[in-house]
Short mmCIF file of C-alpha atoms in Angstrom, two decimals:
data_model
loop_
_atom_site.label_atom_id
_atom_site.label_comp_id
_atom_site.label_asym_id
_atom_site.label_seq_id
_atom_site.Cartn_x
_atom_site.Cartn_y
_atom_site.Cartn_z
CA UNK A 1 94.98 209.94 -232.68
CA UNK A 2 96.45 210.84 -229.13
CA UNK A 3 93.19 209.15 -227.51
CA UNK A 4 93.41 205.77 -229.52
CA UNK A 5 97.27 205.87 -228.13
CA UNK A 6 96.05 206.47 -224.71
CA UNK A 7 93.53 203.64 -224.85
CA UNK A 8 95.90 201.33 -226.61
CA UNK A 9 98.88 201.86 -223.65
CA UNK A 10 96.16 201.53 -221.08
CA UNK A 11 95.14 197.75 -222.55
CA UNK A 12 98.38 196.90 -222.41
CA UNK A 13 99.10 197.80 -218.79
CA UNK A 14 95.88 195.98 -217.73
CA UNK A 15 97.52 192.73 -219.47
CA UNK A 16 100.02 193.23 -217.94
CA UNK A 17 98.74 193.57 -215.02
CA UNK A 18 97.10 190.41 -214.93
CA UNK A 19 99.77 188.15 -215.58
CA UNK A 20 99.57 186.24 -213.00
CA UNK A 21 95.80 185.94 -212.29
CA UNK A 22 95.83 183.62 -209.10
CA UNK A 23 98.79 185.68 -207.69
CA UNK A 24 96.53 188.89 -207.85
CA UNK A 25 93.29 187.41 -206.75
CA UNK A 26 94.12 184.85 -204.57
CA UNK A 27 97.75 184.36 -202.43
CA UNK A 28 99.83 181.60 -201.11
CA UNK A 29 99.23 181.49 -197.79
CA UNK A 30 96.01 180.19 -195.99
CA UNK A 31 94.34 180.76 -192.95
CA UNK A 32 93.14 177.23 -191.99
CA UNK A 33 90.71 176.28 -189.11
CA UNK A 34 91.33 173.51 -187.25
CA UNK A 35 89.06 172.24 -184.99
CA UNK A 36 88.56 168.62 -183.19
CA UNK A 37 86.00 166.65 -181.57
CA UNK A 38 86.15 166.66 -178.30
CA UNK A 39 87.61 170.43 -177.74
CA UNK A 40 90.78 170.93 -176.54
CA UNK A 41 93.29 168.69 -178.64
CA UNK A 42 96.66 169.37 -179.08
CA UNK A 43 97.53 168.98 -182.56
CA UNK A 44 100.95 169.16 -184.40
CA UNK A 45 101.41 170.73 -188.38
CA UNK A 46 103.43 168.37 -190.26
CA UNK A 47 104.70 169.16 -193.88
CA UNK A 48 105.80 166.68 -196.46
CA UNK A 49 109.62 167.00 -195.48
CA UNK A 50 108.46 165.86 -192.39
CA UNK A 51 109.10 169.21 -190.62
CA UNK A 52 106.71 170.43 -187.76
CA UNK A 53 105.61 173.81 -188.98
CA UNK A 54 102.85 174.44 -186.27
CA UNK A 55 101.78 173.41 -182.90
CA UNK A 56 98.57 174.60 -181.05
CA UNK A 57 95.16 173.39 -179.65
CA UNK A 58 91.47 173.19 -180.88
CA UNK A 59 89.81 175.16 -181.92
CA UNK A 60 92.70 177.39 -183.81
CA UNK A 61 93.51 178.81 -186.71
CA UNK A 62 96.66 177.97 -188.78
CA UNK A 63 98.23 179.71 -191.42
CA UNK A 64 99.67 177.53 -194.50
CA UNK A 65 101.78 177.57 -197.01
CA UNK A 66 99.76 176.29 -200.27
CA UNK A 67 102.77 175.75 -202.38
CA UNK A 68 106.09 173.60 -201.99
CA UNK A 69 108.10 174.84 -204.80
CA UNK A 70 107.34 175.22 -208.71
CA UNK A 71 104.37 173.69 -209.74
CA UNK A 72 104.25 171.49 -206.34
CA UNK A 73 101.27 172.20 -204.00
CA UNK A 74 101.66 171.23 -200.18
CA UNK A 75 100.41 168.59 -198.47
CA UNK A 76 100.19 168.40 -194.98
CA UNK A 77 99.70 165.81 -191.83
CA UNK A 78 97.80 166.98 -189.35
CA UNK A 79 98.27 165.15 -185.59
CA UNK A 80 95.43 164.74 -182.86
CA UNK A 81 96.74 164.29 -179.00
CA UNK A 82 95.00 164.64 -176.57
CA UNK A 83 95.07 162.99 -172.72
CA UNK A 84 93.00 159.65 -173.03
CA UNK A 85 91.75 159.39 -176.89
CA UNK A 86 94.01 157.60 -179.32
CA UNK A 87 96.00 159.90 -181.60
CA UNK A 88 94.44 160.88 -184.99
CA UNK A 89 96.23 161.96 -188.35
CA UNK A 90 94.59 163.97 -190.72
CA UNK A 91 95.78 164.68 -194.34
CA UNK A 92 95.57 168.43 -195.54
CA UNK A 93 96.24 168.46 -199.21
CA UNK A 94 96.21 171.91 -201.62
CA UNK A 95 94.43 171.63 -205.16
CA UNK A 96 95.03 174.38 -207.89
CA UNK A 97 93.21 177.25 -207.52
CA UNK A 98 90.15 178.18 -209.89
CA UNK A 99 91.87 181.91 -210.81
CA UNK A 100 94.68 180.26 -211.89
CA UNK A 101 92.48 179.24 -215.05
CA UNK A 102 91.83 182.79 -215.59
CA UNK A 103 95.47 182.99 -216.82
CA UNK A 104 94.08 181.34 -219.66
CA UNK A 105 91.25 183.47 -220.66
CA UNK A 106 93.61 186.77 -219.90
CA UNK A 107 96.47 185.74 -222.26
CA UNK A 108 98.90 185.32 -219.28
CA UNK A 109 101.42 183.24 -220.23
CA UNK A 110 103.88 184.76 -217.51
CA UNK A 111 101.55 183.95 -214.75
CA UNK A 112 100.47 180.58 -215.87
CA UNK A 113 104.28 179.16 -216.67
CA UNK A 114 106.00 181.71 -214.20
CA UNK A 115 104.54 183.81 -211.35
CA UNK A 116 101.41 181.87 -209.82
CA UNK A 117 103.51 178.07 -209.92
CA UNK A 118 106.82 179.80 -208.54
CA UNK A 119 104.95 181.81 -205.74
CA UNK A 120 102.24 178.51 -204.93
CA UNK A 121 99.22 181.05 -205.85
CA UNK A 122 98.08 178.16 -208.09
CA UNK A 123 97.20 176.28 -205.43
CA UNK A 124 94.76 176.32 -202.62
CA UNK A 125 94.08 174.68 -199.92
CA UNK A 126 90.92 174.05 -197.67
CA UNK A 127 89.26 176.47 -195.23
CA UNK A 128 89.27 174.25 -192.44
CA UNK A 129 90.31 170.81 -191.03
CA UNK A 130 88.88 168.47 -188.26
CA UNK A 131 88.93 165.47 -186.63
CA UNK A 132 86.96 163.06 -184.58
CA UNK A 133 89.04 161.37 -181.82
CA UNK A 134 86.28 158.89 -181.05
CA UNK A 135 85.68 157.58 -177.73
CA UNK A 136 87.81 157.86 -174.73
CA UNK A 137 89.98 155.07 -174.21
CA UNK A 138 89.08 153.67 -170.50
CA UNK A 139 92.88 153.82 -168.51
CA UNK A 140 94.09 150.61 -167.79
CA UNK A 141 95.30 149.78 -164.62
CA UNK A 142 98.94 148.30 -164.37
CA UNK A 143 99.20 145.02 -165.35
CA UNK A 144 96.32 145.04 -166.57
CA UNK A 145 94.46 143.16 -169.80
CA UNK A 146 93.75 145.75 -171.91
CA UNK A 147 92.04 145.08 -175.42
CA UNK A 148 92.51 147.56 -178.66
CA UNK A 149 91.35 147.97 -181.90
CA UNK A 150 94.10 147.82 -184.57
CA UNK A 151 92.91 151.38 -185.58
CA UNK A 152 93.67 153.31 -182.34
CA UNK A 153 97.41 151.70 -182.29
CA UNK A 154 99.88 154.29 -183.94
CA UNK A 155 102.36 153.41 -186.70
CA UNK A 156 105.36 152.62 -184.22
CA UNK A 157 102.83 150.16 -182.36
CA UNK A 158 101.36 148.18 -185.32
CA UNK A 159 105.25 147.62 -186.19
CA UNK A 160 105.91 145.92 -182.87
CA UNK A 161 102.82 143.59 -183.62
CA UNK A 162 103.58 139.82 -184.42
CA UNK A 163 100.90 137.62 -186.42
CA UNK A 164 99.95 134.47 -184.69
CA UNK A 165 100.33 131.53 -186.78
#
């Protein structure tokens, strides 16, 4: 009788104990890689409140936050600078975790509702990030002609642009 007890407490600690599946297995914070093409970029971490979280240079490594708040994942801008390539922006989004499904199959209702969406261990994001900053963009001299494509202009500079008639 004292045995079936035992083994009967002991189940019920290893529920217990995997309440929140993606919180145990996984975590909430990411090491992400970012690299760029050429070497050497600076690059800025954005988040979606628009706060710079990170600044470095490629090739680094970046750890993330994967969550935002209760059952919000992250998503994050990523900005390419460097000296004579237009400026890239990359977006770095989180997805939900696969061991966050094992809540499911372990009966954790805690961990599903509670625990893994509070903490962001629901959600994952990507191992690494790059981008390719094309070809160098020849210096012009001063007052100079110098012809762009629309695509290497950043946001401020395609809302100073004025559409011939």
């Amino acid at each position: 009788m004292c045995f079936h007890k035992t083994r009967t407490m002991g189940a019920l600690l290893a529920l217990l104990a995997l309440q929140g599946c993606a919180s145990i297995i996984s975590d909430s914070k990411y090491p992400v890689t970012v690299t760029s093409s050429p070497a050497g970029a600076n690059f800025e971490v954005i988040n979606k409140s628009g706060v710079v979280v990170h600044r470095g240079s490629t090739p680094g490594v970046v750890t993330l936050m994967s969550g935002e708040g209760y059952f919000r994942g992250q998503t994050y801008t990523l900005r390419f600078m460097r000296e004579g390539y237009p400026d890239r922006q990359v977006e770095l989004d989180s997805r939900v975790d696969g061991w966050y499904w094992a809540n499911i199959l372990f009966g954790g209702v805690i961990g599903m509702l509670i625990v893994d969406p509070l903490t962001g261990a629901m959600y994952k994001l990507p191992d690494e990030v790059s981008a390719d900053l094309g070809q160098p963009v020849a210096e012009a001299m001063q007052d100079a002609l110098r012809i762009v494509s629309i695509n290497d202009l950043d946001p401020a500079q395609r809302a100073q642009l004025v559409a011939l008639q």
